[in-house]
Each structure stands twice: as C-alpha cells, then as structure tokens.
C-alpha cells in the first residue's frame, strides 16, 4: 500500500521543464535582424524543438514564427535542408500558447490566446504530462524570469558586437540575484557558442 502511494506521489510531482532558448550577440543584443543563424545553429534549435511539445510566446514573437515556419514546412523544394528540418519540427509542435491582449485571432488550430495570469497559466502547463515547454522572444521570457518559472536557459552566443538593438533581460526586475549553473557548452564552426544553464 505504501509503495502504491509513493508511486502515485512521485508521478504527481513530475512537471514539464520550461526552457528559454534564444540567439544573442556578444553584447547581449537579441534582435533577430542583427545576425543570420547558420546551419549548425538551425540544427541546434531543431533538436530543442523536437524535445518540446508546447511553445509559449508573446504576440510579436508569435507573429514572427507563424505562419512563416508552417508555410516553410509545406514547401521543401524551396528551402535549405536546415530550414526545412526546423520548419518540420516547428510544425509538429502540439500547441502554441500566446499571451496577448491585442491579438484578435490565432493562425490555425494549434494556437490558443491567453489573456489571463501568466503565472497561473504556466503553472498549469507545467503540471501537464509531456515534453518540454519552450519559450523565446524577449518580453514574455523576461516576465517568466521575474516570476522564477524558467527551469533551463539555452543561449546561442554569436561572435558579433551589434552596438545597438534590444538587449537580453533589459529592464528586468528581480527580487534577488538569479544564480544559474552551466551544464553544457558547444562551439560551432562559425564561432557561435551554445550554452546550457539550469536554475540553481
């Protein structure tokens, strides 16, 4: 009887990891117009995407990704192999949650618009069985960092100093210093470095 209770309790405690993944320059610029991801970078994000079944975005990032990548997935002959593989992985995601007060309607049946509490919605998503929850962009991830809800950070640092553009975690308001643990790193041929951190 005790063993059954333990198994039930352990299962109940399992939650999905929320992973924040983004490209950035050496000076912290995360404006997507300031760099061009190479094939290895696309492959890296393709693997991350395959390990997830839910995306969490704000309106701006959502409209950058959809319908662009689902459309790429429909036209393999017009794409590079790296672009197409990422597009397929993106299109295979089960659901996309968009936190927005201004987006009127979603693109396709996988997207759900949420206008209520970011904190409460993410906690509910984490309790669902499945793969990782993946988030990107700037505004929503910054809010998630402030709320202490991100479990894993994946940064691909490009060997570029932009000198301008939106900065990673710009204006973020933390109650206390966020301490991360570096658990993996990989250097690409281009000089990009992929860094994986876990929240301590």
mmCIF file of C-alpha atoms in Angstrom:
data_model
loop_
_atom_site.group_PDB
_atom_site.id
_atom_site.type_symbol
_atom_site.label_atom_id
_atom_site.label_comp_id
_atom_site.label_asym_id
_atom_site.label_seq_id
_atom_site.Cartn_x
_atom_site.Cartn_y
_atom_site.Cartn_z
ATOM 1 C CA UNK A 1 0.000 0.000 0.000
ATOM 2 C CA UNK A 2 2.805 2.371 0.933
ATOM 3 C CA UNK A 3 4.598 1.564 -2.345
ATOM 4 C CA UNK A 4 1.489 2.441 -4.358
ATOM 5 C CA UNK A 5 1.143 5.741 -2.523
ATOM 6 C CA UNK A 6 4.804 6.570 -3.200
ATOM 7 C CA UNK A 7 4.473 5.849 -6.932
ATOM 8 C CA UNK A 8 1.337 7.989 -7.148
ATOM 9 C CA UNK A 9 3.025 10.831 -5.277
ATOM 10 C CA UNK A 10 6.185 10.695 -7.395
ATOM 11 C CA UNK A 11 4.093 10.738 -10.580
ATOM 12 C CA UNK A 12 2.079 13.692 -9.361
ATOM 13 C CA UNK A 13 5.270 15.670 -8.677
ATOM 14 C CA UNK A 14 6.617 15.290 -12.222
ATOM 15 C CA UNK A 15 6.380 18.584 -14.094
ATOM 16 C CA UNK A 16 7.395 19.715 -17.558
ATOM 17 C CA UNK A 17 10.509 21.882 -17.794
ATOM 18 C CA UNK A 18 10.157 25.421 -19.109
ATOM 19 C CA UNK A 19 13.124 26.145 -21.395
ATOM 20 C CA UNK A 20 14.078 29.624 -22.601
ATOM 21 C CA UNK A 21 16.092 29.483 -25.841
ATOM 22 C CA UNK A 22 17.404 32.470 -27.798
ATOM 23 C CA UNK A 23 20.160 33.778 -30.060
ATOM 24 C CA UNK A 24 22.220 36.678 -28.780
ATOM 25 C CA UNK A 25 25.284 38.716 -29.774
ATOM 26 C CA UNK A 26 28.354 39.155 -27.565
ATOM 27 C CA UNK A 27 26.944 42.434 -26.273
ATOM 28 C CA UNK A 28 23.593 40.873 -25.428
ATOM 29 C CA UNK A 29 21.570 42.010 -28.426
ATOM 30 C CA UNK A 30 18.758 39.589 -29.223
ATOM 31 C CA UNK A 31 17.292 41.481 -32.193
ATOM 32 C CA UNK A 32 16.868 38.776 -34.868
ATOM 33 C CA UNK A 33 17.742 41.237 -37.638
ATOM 34 C CA UNK A 34 21.309 41.666 -36.315
ATOM 35 C CA UNK A 35 22.588 38.164 -37.169
ATOM 36 C CA UNK A 36 21.952 35.256 -39.512
ATOM 37 C CA UNK A 37 21.843 31.794 -37.896
ATOM 38 C CA UNK A 38 23.984 29.260 -39.757
ATOM 39 C CA UNK A 39 23.211 25.604 -40.427
ATOM 40 C CA UNK A 40 24.610 24.371 -37.096
ATOM 41 C CA UNK A 41 22.535 26.934 -35.226
ATOM 42 C CA UNK A 42 19.405 25.815 -37.048
ATOM 43 C CA UNK A 43 20.217 22.184 -36.214
ATOM 44 C CA UNK A 44 20.678 23.087 -32.553
ATOM 45 C CA UNK A 45 17.271 24.776 -32.362
ATOM 46 C CA UNK A 46 15.692 21.942 -34.356
ATOM 47 C CA UNK A 47 16.790 19.440 -31.689
ATOM 48 C CA UNK A 48 15.478 21.725 -28.945
ATOM 49 C CA UNK A 49 12.153 21.991 -30.747
ATOM 50 C CA UNK A 50 11.856 18.218 -31.140
ATOM 51 C CA UNK A 51 12.273 17.880 -27.364
ATOM 52 C CA UNK A 52 9.267 20.143 -26.765
ATOM 53 C CA UNK A 53 5.548 19.846 -27.393
ATOM 54 C CA UNK A 54 4.415 23.340 -26.345
ATOM 55 C CA UNK A 55 5.556 26.849 -27.291
ATOM 56 C CA UNK A 56 4.906 29.926 -25.140
ATOM 57 C CA UNK A 57 5.137 33.280 -26.928
ATOM 58 C CA UNK A 58 4.075 36.889 -26.797
ATOM 59 C CA UNK A 59 2.330 38.416 -29.798
ATOM 60 C CA UNK A 60 5.435 39.786 -31.547
ATOM 61 C CA UNK A 61 7.410 36.535 -31.437
ATOM 62 C CA UNK A 62 4.344 34.533 -32.404
ATOM 63 C CA UNK A 63 3.783 36.669 -35.497
ATOM 64 C CA UNK A 64 7.455 36.262 -36.463
ATOM 65 C CA UNK A 65 7.131 32.480 -36.292
ATOM 66 C CA UNK A 66 3.578 31.880 -37.537
ATOM 67 C CA UNK A 67 2.579 31.467 -40.323
ATOM 68 C CA UNK A 68 6.175 31.757 -41.628
ATOM 69 C CA UNK A 69 7.570 28.395 -40.416
ATOM 70 C CA UNK A 70 4.414 26.325 -41.052
ATOM 71 C CA UNK A 71 4.469 27.696 -44.609
ATOM 72 C CA UNK A 72 8.152 26.723 -44.992
ATOM 73 C CA UNK A 73 7.244 23.179 -43.918
ATOM 74 C CA UNK A 74 4.831 22.964 -46.851
ATOM 75 C CA UNK A 75 7.465 23.881 -49.463
ATOM 76 C CA UNK A 76 10.543 21.650 -49.006
ATOM 77 C CA UNK A 77 11.882 22.172 -52.539
ATOM 78 C CA UNK A 78 12.263 25.932 -51.962
ATOM 79 C CA UNK A 79 14.262 25.679 -48.701
ATOM 80 C CA UNK A 80 17.687 24.709 -47.440
ATOM 81 C CA UNK A 81 17.777 21.359 -45.624
ATOM 82 C CA UNK A 82 18.407 23.099 -42.267
ATOM 83 C CA UNK A 83 15.467 25.487 -42.759
ATOM 84 C CA UNK A 84 13.152 22.676 -43.772
ATOM 85 C CA UNK A 85 14.115 20.403 -40.867
ATOM 86 C CA UNK A 86 13.494 23.209 -38.394
ATOM 87 C CA UNK A 87 10.189 24.059 -40.077
ATOM 88 C CA UNK A 88 9.054 20.420 -39.834
ATOM 89 C CA UNK A 89 9.961 20.285 -36.149
ATOM 90 C CA UNK A 90 8.167 23.569 -35.517
ATOM 91 C CA UNK A 91 5.073 22.445 -37.392
ATOM 92 C CA UNK A 92 4.950 19.189 -35.390
ATOM 93 C CA UNK A 93 4.533 21.026 -32.067
ATOM 94 C CA UNK A 94 1.253 20.113 -30.357
ATOM 95 C CA UNK A 95 0.237 23.557 -29.141
ATOM 96 C CA UNK A 96 1.267 27.201 -29.059
ATOM 97 C CA UNK A 97 0.194 29.434 -26.186
ATOM 98 C CA UNK A 98 0.237 33.166 -26.942
ATOM 99 C CA UNK A 99 -0.034 35.695 -24.126
ATOM 100 C CA UNK A 100 -1.547 38.802 -25.687
ATOM 101 C CA UNK A 101 -4.161 41.448 -25.029
ATOM 102 C CA UNK A 102 -4.103 42.688 -28.641
ATOM 103 C CA UNK A 103 -4.052 39.565 -30.843
ATOM 104 C CA UNK A 104 -7.585 39.062 -32.141
ATOM 105 C CA UNK A 105 -7.411 35.541 -33.549
ATOM 106 C CA UNK A 106 -4.825 32.755 -33.858
ATOM 107 C CA UNK A 107 -3.379 31.184 -37.001
ATOM 108 C CA UNK A 108 -4.524 27.564 -37.197
ATOM 109 C CA UNK A 109 -5.945 25.187 -34.639
ATOM 110 C CA UNK A 110 -2.815 24.659 -32.519
ATOM 111 C CA UNK A 111 -2.716 28.172 -31.110
ATOM 112 C CA UNK A 112 -4.549 29.358 -28.004
ATOM 113 C CA UNK A 113 -4.575 33.012 -26.962
ATOM 114 C CA UNK A 114 -4.395 33.637 -23.211
ATOM 115 C CA UNK A 115 -5.296 36.991 -21.684
ATOM 116 C CA UNK A 116 -5.223 35.994 -18.016
ATOM 117 C CA UNK A 117 -2.434 35.411 -15.472
ATOM 118 C CA UNK A 118 0.898 34.350 -16.981
ATOM 119 C CA UNK A 119 1.935 32.823 -13.656
ATOM 120 C CA UNK A 120 -1.175 30.679 -13.231
ATOM 121 C CA UNK A 121 -1.258 29.502 -16.840
ATOM 122 C CA UNK A 122 2.395 28.418 -16.818
ATOM 123 C CA UNK A 123 1.944 26.508 -13.568
ATOM 124 C CA UNK A 124 -0.980 24.634 -15.147
ATOM 125 C CA UNK A 125 1.063 23.856 -18.271
ATOM 126 C CA UNK A 126 3.915 22.525 -16.142
ATOM 127 C CA UNK A 127 1.591 20.054 -14.449
ATOM 128 C CA UNK A 128 0.565 18.505 -17.766
ATOM 129 C CA UNK A 129 2.305 15.351 -18.961
ATOM 130 C CA UNK A 130 4.508 15.793 -21.991
ATOM 131 C CA UNK A 131 7.813 17.089 -23.248
ATOM 132 C CA UNK A 132 9.461 20.437 -22.534
ATOM 133 C CA UNK A 133 7.728 23.790 -22.787
ATOM 134 C CA UNK A 134 9.795 26.098 -24.993
ATOM 135 C CA UNK A 135 9.717 29.896 -24.881
ATOM 136 C CA UNK A 136 11.502 32.552 -26.916
ATOM 137 C CA UNK A 137 11.491 36.259 -27.583
ATOM 138 C CA UNK A 138 12.092 38.985 -25.021
ATOM 139 C CA UNK A 139 9.046 40.312 -23.168
ATOM 140 C CA UNK A 140 7.311 37.092 -22.058
ATOM 141 C CA UNK A 141 10.576 35.283 -21.147
ATOM 142 C CA UNK A 142 11.658 38.330 -19.100
ATOM 143 C CA UNK A 143 8.392 38.167 -17.170
ATOM 144 C CA UNK A 144 8.872 34.428 -16.681
ATOM 145 C CA UNK A 145 12.372 35.036 -15.309
ATOM 146 C CA UNK A 146 10.978 37.593 -12.861
ATOM 147 C CA UNK A 147 8.382 35.020 -11.756
ATOM 148 C CA UNK A 148 11.072 32.371 -11.269
ATOM 149 C CA UNK A 149 9.343 29.949 -13.634
ATOM 150 C CA UNK A 150 12.120 29.186 -16.151
ATOM 151 C CA UNK A 151 13.967 25.946 -15.405
ATOM 152 C CA UNK A 152 16.550 25.926 -18.174
ATOM 153 C CA UNK A 153 18.298 28.581 -20.272
ATOM 154 C CA UNK A 154 19.731 27.913 -23.749
ATOM 155 C CA UNK A 155 21.749 30.774 -25.240
ATOM 156 C CA UNK A 156 23.479 30.676 -28.617
ATOM 157 C CA UNK A 157 26.031 33.489 -28.494
ATOM 158 C CA UNK A 158 27.085 34.815 -31.906
ATOM 159 C CA UNK A 159 30.595 36.292 -32.386
ATOM 160 C CA UNK A 160 29.162 39.723 -33.181
ATOM 161 C CA UNK A 161 29.093 43.053 -31.346
ATOM 162 C CA UNK A 162 25.970 44.814 -32.598
ATOM 163 C CA UNK A 163 26.301 48.088 -30.702
ATOM 164 C CA UNK A 164 22.527 48.568 -30.856
ATOM 165 C CA UNK A 165 19.206 46.768 -30.553
ATOM 166 C CA UNK A 166 17.098 45.240 -27.799
ATOM 167 C CA UNK A 167 19.190 43.653 -25.064
ATOM 168 C CA UNK A 168 18.600 40.366 -23.312
ATOM 169 C CA UNK A 169 16.884 40.885 -19.925
ATOM 170 C CA UNK A 170 16.844 44.646 -20.433
ATOM 171 C CA UNK A 171 14.899 46.321 -17.628
ATOM 172 C CA UNK A 172 14.237 43.048 -15.821
ATOM 173 C CA UNK A 173 13.178 43.387 -12.177
ATOM 174 C CA UNK A 174 14.442 40.593 -9.928
ATOM 175 C CA UNK A 175 13.678 40.233 -6.225
ATOM 176 C CA UNK A 176 17.066 38.556 -5.763
ATOM 177 C CA UNK A 177 20.052 37.612 -7.925
ATOM 178 C CA UNK A 178 19.388 34.701 -10.291
ATOM 179 C CA UNK A 179 22.082 32.057 -9.949
ATOM 180 C CA UNK A 180 22.500 29.645 -12.886
ATOM 181 C CA UNK A 181 24.649 26.542 -13.287
ATOM 182 C CA UNK A 182 26.431 25.912 -16.601
ATOM 183 C CA UNK A 183 25.872 22.246 -17.501
ATOM 184 C CA UNK A 184 26.903 22.121 -21.181
ATOM 185 C CA UNK A 185 28.556 24.159 -23.904
ATOM 186 C CA UNK A 186 29.289 23.606 -27.581
ATOM 187 C CA UNK A 187 31.290 25.679 -30.046
ATOM 188 C CA UNK A 188 30.111 25.761 -33.665
ATOM 189 C CA UNK A 189 32.368 26.130 -36.711
ATOM 190 C CA UNK A 190 31.022 29.662 -37.175
ATOM 191 C CA UNK A 191 32.318 30.694 -33.760
ATOM 192 C CA UNK A 192 28.870 30.635 -32.166
ATOM 193 C CA UNK A 193 28.785 29.097 -28.707
ATOM 194 C CA UNK A 194 25.722 27.250 -27.383
ATOM 195 C CA UNK A 195 25.393 27.476 -23.610
ATOM 196 C CA UNK A 196 23.024 25.472 -21.446
ATOM 197 C CA UNK A 197 22.261 26.651 -17.927
ATOM 198 C CA UNK A 198 19.997 25.229 -15.237
ATOM 199 C CA UNK A 199 18.381 27.264 -12.483
ATOM 200 C CA UNK A 200 20.002 26.516 -9.142
#
